[in-house]
PDB file of C-alpha atoms in Angstrom:
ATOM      1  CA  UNK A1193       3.660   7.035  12.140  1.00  0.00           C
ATOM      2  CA  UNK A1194       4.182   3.355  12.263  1.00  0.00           C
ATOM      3  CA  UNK A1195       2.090   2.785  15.380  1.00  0.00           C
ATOM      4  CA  UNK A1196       0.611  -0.513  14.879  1.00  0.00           C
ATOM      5  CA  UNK A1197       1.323  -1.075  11.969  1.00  0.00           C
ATOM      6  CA  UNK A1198       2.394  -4.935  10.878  1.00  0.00           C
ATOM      7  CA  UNK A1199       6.093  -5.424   8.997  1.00  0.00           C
ATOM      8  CA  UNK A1200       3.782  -5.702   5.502  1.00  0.00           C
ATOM      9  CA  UNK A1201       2.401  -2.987   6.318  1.00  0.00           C
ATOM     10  CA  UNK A1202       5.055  -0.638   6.859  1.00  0.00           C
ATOM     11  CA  UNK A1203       7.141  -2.038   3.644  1.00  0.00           C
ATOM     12  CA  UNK A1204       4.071  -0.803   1.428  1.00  0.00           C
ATOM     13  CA  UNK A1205       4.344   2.617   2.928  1.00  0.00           C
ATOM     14  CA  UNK A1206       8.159   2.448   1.909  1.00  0.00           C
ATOM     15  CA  UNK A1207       7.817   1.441  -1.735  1.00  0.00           C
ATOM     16  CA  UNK A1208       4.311   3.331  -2.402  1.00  0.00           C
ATOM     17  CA  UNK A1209       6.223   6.381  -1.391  1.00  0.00           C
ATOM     18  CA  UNK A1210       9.032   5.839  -3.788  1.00  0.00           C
ATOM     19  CA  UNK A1211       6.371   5.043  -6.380  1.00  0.00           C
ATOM     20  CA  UNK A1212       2.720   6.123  -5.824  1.00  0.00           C
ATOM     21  CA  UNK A1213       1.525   4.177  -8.857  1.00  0.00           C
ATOM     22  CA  UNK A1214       2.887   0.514  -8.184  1.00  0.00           C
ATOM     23  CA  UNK A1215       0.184  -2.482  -8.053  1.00  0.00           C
ATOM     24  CA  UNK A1216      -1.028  -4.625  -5.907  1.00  0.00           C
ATOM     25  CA  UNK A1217       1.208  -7.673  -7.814  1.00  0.00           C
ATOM     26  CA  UNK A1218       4.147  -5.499  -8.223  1.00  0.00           C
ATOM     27  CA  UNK A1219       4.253  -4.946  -4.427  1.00  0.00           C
ATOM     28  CA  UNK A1220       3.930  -8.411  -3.780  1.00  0.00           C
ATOM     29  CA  UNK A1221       6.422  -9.267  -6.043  1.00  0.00           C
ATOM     30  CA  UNK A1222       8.611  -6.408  -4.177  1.00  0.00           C
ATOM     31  CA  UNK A1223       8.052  -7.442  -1.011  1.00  0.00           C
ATOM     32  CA  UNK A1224       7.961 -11.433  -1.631  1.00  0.00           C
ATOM     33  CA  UNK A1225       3.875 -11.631   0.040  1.00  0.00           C
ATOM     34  CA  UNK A1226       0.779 -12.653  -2.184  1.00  0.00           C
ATOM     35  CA  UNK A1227      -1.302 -10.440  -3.578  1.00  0.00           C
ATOM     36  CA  UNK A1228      -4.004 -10.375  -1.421  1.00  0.00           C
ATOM     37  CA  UNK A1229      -1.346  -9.992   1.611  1.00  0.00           C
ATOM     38  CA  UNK A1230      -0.933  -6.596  -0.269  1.00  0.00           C
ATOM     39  CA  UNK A1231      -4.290  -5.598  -0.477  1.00  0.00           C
ATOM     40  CA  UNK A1232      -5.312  -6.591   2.965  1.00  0.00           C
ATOM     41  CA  UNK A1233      -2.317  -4.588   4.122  1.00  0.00           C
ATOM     42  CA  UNK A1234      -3.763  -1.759   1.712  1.00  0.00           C
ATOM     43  CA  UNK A1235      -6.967  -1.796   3.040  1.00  0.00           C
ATOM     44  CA  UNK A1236      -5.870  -1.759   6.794  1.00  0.00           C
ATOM     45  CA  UNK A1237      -4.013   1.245   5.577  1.00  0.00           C
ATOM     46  CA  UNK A1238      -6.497   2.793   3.792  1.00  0.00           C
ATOM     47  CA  UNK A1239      -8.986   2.166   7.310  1.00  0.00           C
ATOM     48  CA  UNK A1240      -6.647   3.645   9.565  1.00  0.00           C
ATOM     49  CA  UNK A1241      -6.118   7.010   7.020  1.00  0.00           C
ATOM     50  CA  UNK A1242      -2.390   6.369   6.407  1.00  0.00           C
ATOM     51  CA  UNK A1243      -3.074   6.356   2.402  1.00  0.00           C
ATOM     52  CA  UNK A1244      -5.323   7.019   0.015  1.00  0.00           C
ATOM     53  CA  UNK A1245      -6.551   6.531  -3.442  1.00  0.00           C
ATOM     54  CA  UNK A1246      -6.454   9.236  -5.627  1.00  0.00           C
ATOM     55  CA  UNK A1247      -8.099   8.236  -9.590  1.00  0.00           C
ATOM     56  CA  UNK A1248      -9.808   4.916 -10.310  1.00  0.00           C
ATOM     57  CA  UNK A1249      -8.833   1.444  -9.983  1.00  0.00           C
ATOM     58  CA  UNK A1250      -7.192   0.972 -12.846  1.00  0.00           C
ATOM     59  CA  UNK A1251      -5.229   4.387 -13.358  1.00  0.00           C
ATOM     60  CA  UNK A1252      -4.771   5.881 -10.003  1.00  0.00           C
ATOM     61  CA  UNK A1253      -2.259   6.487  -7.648  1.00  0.00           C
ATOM     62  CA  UNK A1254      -1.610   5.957  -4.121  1.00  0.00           C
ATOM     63  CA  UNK A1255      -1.085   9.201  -1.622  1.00  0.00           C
ATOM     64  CA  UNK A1256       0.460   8.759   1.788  1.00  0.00           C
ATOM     65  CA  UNK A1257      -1.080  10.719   3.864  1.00  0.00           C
ATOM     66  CA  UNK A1258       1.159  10.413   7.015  1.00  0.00           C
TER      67      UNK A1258
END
């Protein structure tokens, strides 16, 4: 699962499955990275299918897929 993945990356896995509905800035505050370190690591994620969003940008969740 955490083939190529960068350290950033793999922390947002961690916390998003303990809580699927954290935000970008409360992951970046978690992991101690900016907030657009979060969502370029979310978007990587997203590109590679390891998560997805389920719901709209403002109420969704996060769903890790593998």
């Amino acid at each position: 699962m955490n083939v190529g993945l960068n350290i950033t990356e793999k922390k947002v896995i961690q916390f998003l499955m303990e809580s699927s509905n954290l935000t970008s800035a409360e992951l970046a505050e978690k992991i101690s990275v900016t907030k657009r370190t979060i969502e370029m690591a979310l978007k990587s994620l997203q590109e590679k299918n390891i998560i997805e969003r389920i719901g709209s940008k403002r109420d969704g969740n996060w769903i890790v897929i593998r």
